[in-house]
Tab-separated table of C-alpha atoms and ligand atoms in Angstrom:
chain	number	residue	atom	x	y	z
A	65	MET	CA	24.265	3.103	4.597
A	66	ASN	CA	23.640	6.228	6.633
A	67	PRO	CA	22.138	9.030	4.499
A	68	PHE	CA	23.129	11.624	7.101
A	69	GLU	CA	26.760	10.817	6.224
A	70	VAL	CA	26.263	11.237	2.455
A	71	THR	CA	27.375	14.649	1.157
A	72	PRO	CA	24.200	16.349	-0.087
A	73	ARG	CA	23.824	17.971	-3.506
A	74	SER	CA	21.948	21.286	-3.607
A	75	VAL	CA	18.153	20.889	-3.583
A	76	ASP	CA	17.899	23.147	-6.673
A	77	SER	CA	20.146	20.850	-8.713
A	78	ALA	CA	17.176	18.472	-9.057
A	79	PHE	CA	15.185	20.745	-11.416
A	80	LYS	CA	14.671	19.181	-14.858
A	81	ASN	CA	13.426	20.394	-18.223
A	82	TRP	CA	10.308	18.913	-19.833
A	83	SER	CA	12.013	16.172	-21.777
A	84	ARG	CA	13.855	14.880	-18.705
A	85	ILE	CA	10.717	14.919	-16.585
A	86	TYR	CA	8.925	12.609	-19.059
A	87	SER	CA	10.330	9.097	-18.598
A	88	LYS	CA	10.580	6.231	-21.056
A	89	PRO	CA	7.764	3.797	-20.121
A	90	TYR	CA	8.635	0.203	-19.288
A	91	ASN	CA	7.583	-2.661	-21.566
A	92	LYS	CA	4.716	-4.332	-19.715
A	93	HIS	CA	5.532	-7.722	-21.283
A	94	GLU	CA	9.223	-7.704	-20.387
A	95	VAL	CA	9.718	-5.909	-17.102
A	96	SER	CA	9.683	-7.791	-13.767
A	97	PRO	CA	6.344	-7.666	-11.898
A	98	TYR	CA	8.307	-6.275	-8.975
A	99	THR	CA	9.577	-3.378	-11.070
A	100	LYS	CA	5.915	-2.502	-11.692
A	101	THR	CA	5.165	-2.747	-7.957
A	102	ARG	CA	8.192	-0.603	-7.078
A	103	VAL	CA	6.911	2.060	-9.488
A	104	ILE	CA	3.551	2.016	-7.692
A	105	LEU	CA	5.206	2.051	-4.254
A	106	MET	CA	7.374	5.076	-5.047
A	107	ASN	CA	4.546	6.923	-6.799
A	108	GLY	CA	2.569	6.521	-3.559
A	109	THR	CA	5.512	7.547	-1.418
A	110	GLU	CA	5.842	10.780	-3.390
A	111	PHE	CA	2.103	11.402	-3.179
A	112	GLU	CA	2.348	11.150	0.610
A	113	SER	CA	5.304	13.552	0.681
A	114	VAL	CA	3.472	16.079	-1.461
A	115	TRP	CA	0.313	15.977	0.641
A	116	PHE	CA	2.207	16.010	3.902
A	117	GLY	CA	3.922	19.186	2.646
A	118	HIS	CA	0.612	20.826	1.751
A	119	GLN	CA	-0.996	19.919	5.083
A	120	THR	CA	2.024	21.205	6.966
A	121	GLN	CA	1.899	24.532	5.113
A	122	ARG	CA	-1.770	24.901	6.036
A	123	ASN	CA	-0.902	24.449	9.707
A	124	CYS	CA	2.183	26.665	9.766
A	125	PRO	CA	2.216	30.484	10.236
A	126	ASN	CA	5.893	30.983	9.334
A	127	ASN	CA	6.505	31.914	5.670
A	128	ASP	CA	10.199	31.012	5.823
A	129	ILE	CA	9.208	27.450	6.689
A	130	ARG	CA	6.409	27.541	4.103
A	131	ARG	CA	8.926	28.602	1.401
A	132	ASP	CA	11.276	25.762	2.360
A	133	LEU	CA	8.361	23.341	2.173
A	134	ALA	CA	7.376	24.700	-1.263
A	135	LEU	CA	10.898	24.085	-2.535
A	136	ILE	CA	11.049	20.495	-1.289
A	137	ARG	CA	7.501	19.854	-2.481
A	138	ARG	CA	8.278	21.056	-6.018
A	139	VAL	CA	10.969	18.384	-6.237
A	140	GLU	CA	8.688	15.691	-4.762
A	141	GLN	CA	6.117	16.587	-7.433
A	142	GLN	CA	8.754	16.342	-10.155
A	143	GLN	CA	9.822	12.936	-8.854
A	144	GLN	CA	6.196	11.805	-8.911
A	145	LYS	CA	5.905	12.892	-12.567
A	146	VAL	CA	9.088	11.021	-13.510
A	147	ILE	CA	7.809	7.855	-11.815
A	148	ALA	CA	4.182	8.023	-12.987
A	149	SER	CA	5.243	8.336	-16.645
A	150	LEU	CA	7.068	4.983	-16.374
A	151	LYS	CA	3.674	3.268	-16.634
A	152	PRO	CA	3.070	2.513	-20.329
A	153	MET	CA	-0.050	3.675	-22.188
A	154	ASP	CA	-0.979	0.118	-23.169
A	155	GLU	CA	-1.257	-1.051	-19.554
A	156	THR	CA	-4.967	-0.856	-18.742
A	157	ILE	CA	-6.543	0.401	-15.525
A	158	LEU	CA	-7.388	-3.159	-14.537
A	159	GLU	CA	-3.951	-4.589	-15.377
A	160	HIS	CA	-2.399	-1.800	-13.325
A	161	THR	CA	-4.804	-2.684	-10.513
A	162	ILE	CA	-3.440	-6.243	-10.425
A	163	SER	CA	0.001	-4.784	-9.739
A	164	TYR	CA	-1.480	-2.571	-7.000
A	165	GLU	CA	-2.889	-5.589	-5.174
A	166	GLN	CA	0.227	-7.675	-5.809
A	167	LEU	CA	2.197	-4.878	-4.162
A	168	ALA	CA	-0.288	-4.799	-1.274
A	169	VAL	CA	0.174	-8.550	-0.742
A	170	ASP	CA	3.940	-8.823	-1.092
A	171	LEU	CA	4.792	-5.545	0.628
A	172	THR	CA	2.479	-6.276	3.556
A	173	ALA	CA	3.810	-9.825	3.955
A	174	GLU	CA	7.417	-8.667	3.807
A	175	LEU	CA	6.832	-5.938	6.409
A	176	ALA	CA	4.886	-8.351	8.658
A	177	LYS	CA	7.693	-10.924	8.579
A	178	ARG	CA	10.277	-8.411	9.822
A	179	GLU	CA	8.038	-6.455	12.224
A	180	PRO	CA	9.046	-6.743	15.913
A	181	ASP	CA	6.021	-4.875	17.389
A	182	LYS	CA	3.148	-7.325	18.010
A	183	ASN	CA	0.383	-4.779	17.390
A	184	VAL	CA	1.873	-3.555	14.142
A	185	LYS	CA	2.469	-7.123	12.934
A	186	ALA	CA	-1.140	-8.008	13.782
A	187	ALA	CA	-2.366	-5.042	11.728
A	188	LEU	CA	-0.266	-6.130	8.743
A	189	ASP	CA	-1.347	-9.790	8.911
A	190	PHE	CA	-4.939	-8.686	9.251
A	191	ALA	CA	-5.072	-6.488	6.147
A	192	LEU	CA	-2.862	-8.907	4.176
A	193	LEU	CA	-5.703	-11.409	3.774
A	194	GLU	CA	-8.031	-8.660	2.593
A	195	ASP	CA	-5.776	-7.349	-0.168
A	196	PHE	CA	-5.053	-10.952	-1.124
A	197	ASP	CA	-8.783	-11.409	-1.711
A	198	HIS	CA	-8.950	-8.203	-3.784
A	199	LEU	CA	-6.300	-9.624	-6.117
A	200	TYR	CA	-8.571	-12.621	-6.782
A	201	ARG	CA	-11.739	-10.561	-7.385
A	202	TYR	CA	-10.043	-8.150	-9.823
A	203	SER	CA	-8.327	-11.074	-11.559
A	204	ASP	CA	-11.642	-12.737	-12.322
A	205	LEU	CA	-13.014	-9.505	-13.743
A	206	LEU	CA	-9.927	-9.138	-15.936
A	207	GLU	CA	-10.127	-12.715	-17.210
A	208	ALA	CA	-13.863	-12.393	-17.881
A	209	MET	CA	-13.513	-9.118	-19.769
A	210	VAL	CA	-10.427	-9.638	-21.934
A	211	GLY	CA	-9.089	-13.152	-21.253
A	212	VAL	CA	-5.884	-11.885	-19.611
A	213	LYS	CA	-4.692	-14.265	-16.885
A	214	SER	CA	-3.352	-12.451	-13.841
A	215	GLU	CA	-0.967	-15.309	-13.080
A	216	GLU	CA	1.063	-14.006	-16.039
A	217	LEU	CA	0.924	-10.418	-14.789
A	218	VAL	CA	2.140	-11.362	-11.314
A	219	GLY	CA	4.822	-13.595	-12.839
A	220	HIS	CA	3.454	-16.621	-10.935
A	221	TYR	CA	4.918	-15.074	-7.763
A	222	ALA	CA	1.496	-14.828	-6.108
A	223	GLU	CA	-1.358	-17.315	-5.929
A	224	ILE	CA	-4.743	-16.076	-7.052
A	225	MET	CA	-7.535	-17.492	-4.875
A	226	PRO	CA	-9.947	-16.238	-2.213
A	227	GLY	CA	-8.556	-14.582	0.910
A	228	ARG	CA	-10.789	-13.258	3.672
A	229	PRO	CA	-13.789	-12.705	1.379
A	230	THR	CA	-14.244	-9.001	0.711
A	231	ILE	CA	-17.918	-9.170	1.683
A	232	SER	CA	-16.777	-9.945	5.253
A	233	GLU	CA	-14.258	-7.088	5.385
A	234	HIS	CA	-16.837	-4.320	5.855
A	235	ARG	CA	-16.597	-3.273	9.511
A	236	TYR	CA	-18.186	-0.554	11.576
A	237	PRO	CA	-15.761	2.410	11.273
A	238	PHE	CA	-14.973	2.448	15.037
A	239	ASP	CA	-13.370	-0.963	14.607
A	240	ASN	CA	-10.607	0.195	12.264
A	241	VAL	CA	-8.749	2.534	14.653
A	242	ARG	CA	-5.656	1.132	16.454
A	243	PHE	CA	-3.263	2.336	19.161
A	244	PHE	CA	-0.456	4.530	17.837
A	245	ILE	CA	3.203	3.611	18.252
A	246	ASN	CA	5.613	5.565	20.441
A	247	CYS	CA	8.449	6.879	18.293
A	248	LYS	CA	10.718	7.253	21.313
A	249	SER	CA	10.654	3.521	22.082
A	250	ALA	CA	9.707	1.935	18.743
A	251	ALA	CA	12.357	0.044	16.768
A	252	PRO	CA	13.662	1.956	13.710
A	253	ILE	CA	12.214	-0.679	11.405
A	254	THR	CA	8.762	-0.318	13.016
A	255	LYS	CA	8.728	3.411	12.297
A	256	LEU	CA	9.715	2.744	8.689
A	257	ASN	CA	7.187	-0.074	8.264
A	258	VAL	CA	4.285	2.061	9.476
A	259	ALA	CA	5.259	5.018	7.286
A	260	ILE	CA	5.773	2.825	4.200
A	261	ILE	CA	2.538	0.838	4.435
A	262	THR	CA	0.410	3.914	5.210
A	263	ALA	CA	1.635	5.655	2.056
A	264	ALA	CA	1.231	2.519	-0.069
A	265	GLU	CA	-2.329	1.813	1.067
A	266	GLN	CA	-3.211	5.478	0.691
A	267	GLN	CA	-1.954	5.337	-2.891
A	268	THR	CA	-4.243	2.375	-3.560
A	269	MET	CA	-7.191	4.151	-1.945
A	270	ASN	CA	-6.594	7.270	-4.042
A	271	TYR	CA	-6.140	5.248	-7.232
A	272	TYR	CA	-9.503	3.524	-6.739
A	273	MET	CA	-11.170	6.826	-5.819
A	274	ASN	CA	-10.050	8.188	-9.185
A	275	VAL	CA	-10.394	5.239	-11.536
A	276	ALA	CA	-13.782	3.909	-10.371
A	277	ALA	CA	-15.649	6.440	-12.490
A	278	LEU	CA	-13.244	6.049	-15.439
A	279	PHE	CA	-13.930	2.316	-15.718
A	280	GLU	CA	-15.765	1.041	-18.761
A	281	ASN	CA	-18.595	-1.031	-17.273
A	282	ASP	CA	-20.983	-0.990	-14.325
A	283	LEU	CA	-19.646	-4.091	-12.586
A	284	GLY	CA	-16.083	-2.782	-12.661
A	285	ARG	CA	-17.171	0.646	-11.389
A	286	GLN	CA	-19.045	-1.027	-8.536
A	287	LEU	CA	-16.110	-3.316	-7.755
A	288	TYR	CA	-13.784	-0.296	-7.419
A	289	GLN	CA	-16.338	1.395	-5.167
A	290	GLU	CA	-16.621	-1.572	-2.834
A	291	ILE	CA	-12.909	-2.392	-2.648
A	292	GLY	CA	-12.126	1.335	-2.414
A	293	LEU	CA	-14.092	1.429	0.831
A	294	ILE	CA	-11.930	-1.382	2.210
A	295	GLU	CA	-8.841	0.608	1.290
A	296	GLU	CA	-10.333	3.476	3.324
A	297	GLN	CA	-10.443	1.055	6.266
A	298	HIS	CA	-6.834	0.051	5.624
A	299	VAL	CA	-5.666	3.663	5.535
A	300	THR	CA	-7.585	4.336	8.756
A	301	GLN	CA	-5.916	1.367	10.403
A	302	TYR	CA	-2.372	2.101	9.265
A	303	GLY	CA	-2.600	5.874	9.647
A	304	SER	CA	-3.788	5.353	13.232
A	305	LEU	CA	-0.518	3.536	14.000
A	306	LEU	CA	1.596	6.658	13.285
A	307	ASP	CA	2.864	8.428	16.398
A	308	THR	CA	0.632	11.456	17.030
A	309	LYS	CA	3.066	13.096	19.447
A	310	THR	CA	5.661	14.219	16.907
A	311	THR	CA	5.917	17.782	15.577
A	312	PHE	CA	5.481	18.673	11.899
A	313	LEU	CA	9.220	19.177	11.450
A	314	GLU	CA	9.983	15.853	13.137
A	315	HIS	CA	7.486	14.290	10.738
A	316	LEU	CA	9.186	16.039	7.817
A	317	LEU	CA	12.525	14.547	8.822
A	318	MET	CA	10.978	11.080	9.104
A	319	HIS	CA	9.313	11.444	5.680
A	320	GLU	CA	12.637	12.332	4.046
A	321	TYR	CA	14.433	9.524	5.858
A	322	THR	CA	11.777	7.041	4.693
A	323	GLU	CA	12.171	8.261	1.110
A	324	CYS	CA	15.973	7.852	1.331
A	325	TYR	CA	15.500	4.330	2.697
A	326	LEU	CA	12.996	3.309	0.016
A	327	TYR	CA	14.929	4.699	-2.953
A	328	TYR	CA	18.094	3.034	-1.711
A	329	SER	CA	16.206	-0.253	-1.243
A	330	CYS	CA	14.662	0.028	-4.724
A	331	TYR	CA	18.067	0.825	-6.202
A	332	GLU	CA	19.583	-2.300	-4.632
A	333	ASP	CA	16.604	-4.481	-5.652
A	334	GLU	CA	15.997	-3.168	-9.194
A	335	THR	CA	16.591	-5.344	-12.263
A	336	ASP	CA	15.740	-2.739	-14.956
A	337	LEU	CA	18.846	-0.630	-15.552
A	338	TYR	CA	17.059	2.520	-16.739
A	339	ILE	CA	14.729	2.513	-13.731
A	340	LYS	CA	17.608	1.657	-11.409
A	341	GLY	CA	19.206	4.907	-12.557
A	342	ILE	CA	16.050	6.818	-11.589
A	343	TRP	CA	16.059	5.284	-8.096
A	344	GLU	CA	19.691	6.279	-7.663
A	345	GLU	CA	19.094	9.850	-8.822
A	346	HIS	CA	16.063	10.208	-6.561
A	347	PHE	CA	17.996	8.804	-3.618
A	348	HIS	CA	20.464	11.678	-3.934
A	349	GLN	CA	17.638	14.199	-4.222
A	350	GLU	CA	16.181	12.780	-0.994
A	351	VAL	CA	19.528	13.032	0.765
A	352	ALA	CA	19.406	16.767	-0.027
A	353	HIS	CA	15.862	16.976	1.424
A	354	LEU	CA	16.906	15.029	4.507
A	355	HIS	CA	19.778	17.376	5.278
A	356	MET	CA	17.529	20.386	4.705
A	357	ALA	CA	14.883	18.919	7.042
A	358	ALA	CA	17.563	18.330	9.704
A	359	ASP	CA	18.677	21.972	9.373
A	360	MET	CA	15.071	23.170	9.697
A	361	LEU	CA	14.549	21.045	12.822
A	362	LYS	CA	17.689	22.530	14.359
A	363	LYS	CA	16.844	26.112	13.394
A	364	TYR	CA	13.164	26.208	14.364
A	365	GLU	CA	12.858	23.616	17.162
A	366	LYS	CA	16.476	23.542	18.435
A	367	LYS	CA	16.561	19.762	18.080
A	368	ASP	CA	19.221	17.486	16.613
A	369	TRP	CA	18.115	14.907	14.058
A	370	GLN	CA	19.399	12.184	16.426
A	371	GLU	CA	16.513	12.982	18.776
A	372	VAL	CA	14.133	11.681	16.057
A	373	ILE	CA	16.363	9.068	14.401
A	374	PRO	CA	18.922	7.975	17.014
A	375	ASN	CA	20.854	5.807	14.569
A	376	GLY	CA	20.846	6.968	10.942
A	377	ASN	CA	22.112	3.638	9.564
A	378	PHE	CA	19.427	1.899	7.528
A	379	PRO	CA	18.084	-1.310	9.083
A	380	GLN	CA	17.694	-4.252	6.697
A	381	LEU	CA	16.654	-3.008	3.266
A	382	LEU	CA	13.243	-3.678	1.739
A	383	THR	CA	13.051	-6.355	-0.940
A	384	LEU	CA	9.992	-7.460	-2.896
A	385	HIS	CA	9.574	-11.161	-3.668
A	386	GLU	CA	7.040	-13.999	-3.406
A	387	ASN	CA	5.428	-14.851	-0.063
A	388	LYS	CA	3.162	-17.784	-0.951
A	389	ALA	CA	3.909	-19.925	2.103
A	390	TYR	CA	3.520	-16.989	4.480
A	391	VAL	CA	0.147	-15.994	2.994
A	392	ARG	CA	-1.085	-19.604	3.186
A	393	ASP	CA	-0.116	-19.806	6.846
A	394	ILE	CA	-1.919	-16.568	7.772
A	395	LEU	CA	-4.956	-17.678	5.747
A	396	ALA	CA	-5.148	-21.056	7.478
A	397	ASN	CA	-4.916	-19.501	10.943
A	398	THR	CA	-6.721	-16.146	10.816
A	399	VAL	CA	-9.318	-16.122	8.044
A	400	GLN	CA	-12.139	-15.955	10.634
A	401	ILE	CA	-10.665	-12.912	12.408
A	402	THR	CA	-12.293	-9.484	12.410
A	403	SER	CA	-11.348	-6.422	14.431
A	404	LYS	CA	-13.030	-4.924	17.500
A	405	LYS	CA	-11.697	-1.439	18.264
A	406	GLU	CA	-7.961	-2.038	18.841
A	407	GLU	CA	-8.191	-5.842	19.031
A	408	TYR	CA	-8.402	-8.701	16.534
A	409	VAL	CA	-10.990	-11.318	17.465
A	410	ASP	CA	-12.661	-14.383	15.985
A	411	VAL	CA	-16.030	-13.478	14.512
A	412	ALA	CA	-17.495	-16.333	16.629
A	413	SER	CA	-16.758	-14.296	19.780
A	414	LEU	CA	-19.085	-11.424	18.788
A	415	SER	CA	-22.564	-11.161	20.272
A	416	ASN	CA	-25.523	-11.182	17.891
A	417	ASP	CA	-26.150	-7.467	18.386
A	418	ASP	CA	-22.552	-6.441	17.700
A	419	ASP	CA	-21.906	-3.410	15.468
A	420	PHE	CA	-20.197	-5.752	13.010
A	421	PHE	CA	-23.445	-7.560	12.193
A	422	LYS	CA	-25.473	-4.339	12.144
A	423	PHE	CA	-23.033	-2.809	9.689
A	424	GLN	CA	-22.907	-5.973	7.590
A	425	ASN	CA	-26.695	-5.929	7.383
A	426	ALA	CA	-26.715	-2.250	6.415
A	427	VAL	CA	-24.261	-2.584	3.524
A	428	ASN	CA	-24.460	-6.210	2.350
A	429	GLN	CA	-28.184	-6.774	1.966
A	430	PRO	CA	-29.159	-8.292	-0.339
A	431	VAL	CA	-26.041	-10.458	-0.614
A	432	GLU	CA	-26.770	-11.116	-4.302
A	433	GLU	CA	-26.052	-7.423	-4.997
A	434	VAL	CA	-22.612	-7.232	-3.383
A	435	PRO	CA	-20.214	-6.403	-6.262
A	436	THR	CA	-17.274	-8.532	-5.031
A	437	HIS	CA	-19.669	-11.501	-4.854
A	438	ILE	CA	-21.277	-10.807	-8.235
A	439	VAL	CA	-17.919	-10.654	-9.999
A	440	ILE	CA	-17.108	-14.236	-8.974
A	441	GLN	CA	-20.598	-15.700	-9.182
A	442	SER	CA	-21.172	-14.294	-12.681
A	443	TYR	CA	-17.817	-15.703	-13.786
A	444	ILE	CA	-18.858	-19.127	-12.443
A	445	ASP	CA	-22.276	-18.854	-14.100
A	446	SER	CA	-20.736	-18.266	-17.517
A	447	LYS	CA	-17.640	-20.484	-17.338
A	448	GLY	CA	-18.581	-23.252	-14.903
A	449	GLU	CA	-15.939	-22.447	-12.283
A	450	ASP	CA	-14.008	-19.391	-11.059
A	451	TYR	CA	-10.608	-18.289	-12.342
A	452	ARG	CA	-7.803	-19.143	-9.907
A	453	TYR	CA	-4.097	-19.817	-9.922
A	454	GLN	CA	-3.077	-22.137	-7.048
A	455	ASP	CA	-0.020	-24.273	-6.329
A	456	SER	CA	-2.062	-26.702	-4.178
A	457	ASP	CA	-5.392	-27.008	-2.349
A	458	HIS	CA	-6.695	-23.877	-0.691
A	459	PRO	CA	-5.588	-23.880	2.982
A	460	VAL	CA	-9.152	-23.046	4.121
A	461	PRO	CA	-11.475	-26.007	3.319
A	462	ALA	CA	-14.559	-23.782	2.952
A	463	LEU	CA	-12.815	-21.761	0.240
A	464	ARG	CA	-12.010	-24.756	-1.986
A	465	ASP	CA	-15.380	-24.813	-3.763
A	466	ARG	CA	-14.889	-23.354	-7.234
A	467	VAL	CA	-18.515	-23.474	-8.349
A	468	LYS	CA	-20.027	-21.394	-5.534
A	469	ASP	CA	-18.659	-18.102	-4.216
A	470	ASN	CA	-18.436	-18.340	-0.413
A	471	VAL	CA	-20.126	-15.456	1.432
A	472	SER	CA	-19.923	-16.904	4.966
A	473	VAL	CA	-16.206	-17.103	5.796
A	474	GLY	CA	-15.151	-14.184	7.988
A	475	ARG	CA	-18.720	-13.071	8.683
A	476	GLU	CA	-20.337	-16.131	10.316
A	477	ALA	CA	-19.084	-18.212	13.259
A	478	ASN	CA	-17.015	-21.319	12.403
A	479	ALA	CA	-17.576	-20.889	8.647
A	480	ASN	CA	-14.052	-21.897	7.635
A	481	GLY	CA	-15.089	-25.547	7.475
B	84	FE2	FE1	10.508	12.457	-2.863
B	85	FE2	FE1	-6.673	-4.048	-1.693
B	86	FE2	FE1	-5.382	-2.505	1.129
B	87	FE2	FE1	11.778	14.170	-0.267
């Protein structure tokens, strides 16, 4: 599929009345967990498009371009409304959060498996273990509060057990910035992977920024605060991978191409017929945006779209599915890794006066007050052991203990046992 070869509809033909903008929500008990994660992924993709359009307007003196951006942005906003209303009213903030972290795990793993650039793959594998741990912490809160088992919500496609413990994920901010890719030499799939994961993690960060204060108890509000600050680190990491040497209109073209690619992938992957129809309709709306962005690039920068996207054919499409073996392998081999500026290093290699330990001491003292630790320890205190869903023994021996929450792995030398 090459969206540059698809005949575009007019951009204006996308406008809908109020009944068509308000979708029929899915049934949370019947729909595939991956339909829920696709809804979150595309909601985040649209959010990124909308905010990219606003930022571009604020940096652009030409009102003809600003009007074109306003037109595209109005449609992106409408798409976001259509997608966001798919979430049913009876799906709680915390249940929805489980799908956010399931998406983070399975999307990150899938992108890492297909990523040819070593640095980008390392970034994905690194954050994978952190979101995997978030899934476990939120799952224990959910089980403790209302008795809902996350293994049902994730359809048994993901294991629920500790990852790199969240307490160890807090790094000095300098250590979250990576080298950016070069769009001229990067593989097409690398450019897509970086754009997709940045928008998805940003969506998670924004969601936690908004829902923390809406949550119904102190522990939950604190949990969203703490994990929200890790999502800030993830968005810093992934956003730093984006090529900084592209113009706004080149970026616009790449945004529209990424949207075409994702809607087409979702369309091919989708099992819910009603939602499949939405992905198809949005794909055609994005084709219209893509052609408009190519025209703008030609008109204002005298560049052909092939200078940004040399081959318009989609690389392999994105599919969402279970990645249990992959996650176990990364856990077994890299749970003790932290990051030092652009590198990933074993925590044992850091000197005692490293920024990592200073920052850990500033935010995690006393350890008994760290929310992601409290949520597990209080569960253990009331029920005897934590809530988990595992297919077999945890791949990290130190994380097998179910009656004591481990606060050493990832933050002390050789703590993986
Ligand atoms: Fe869009
Ligand atoms: Fe996360
Ligand atoms: Fe994340
Ligand atoms: Fe678009």
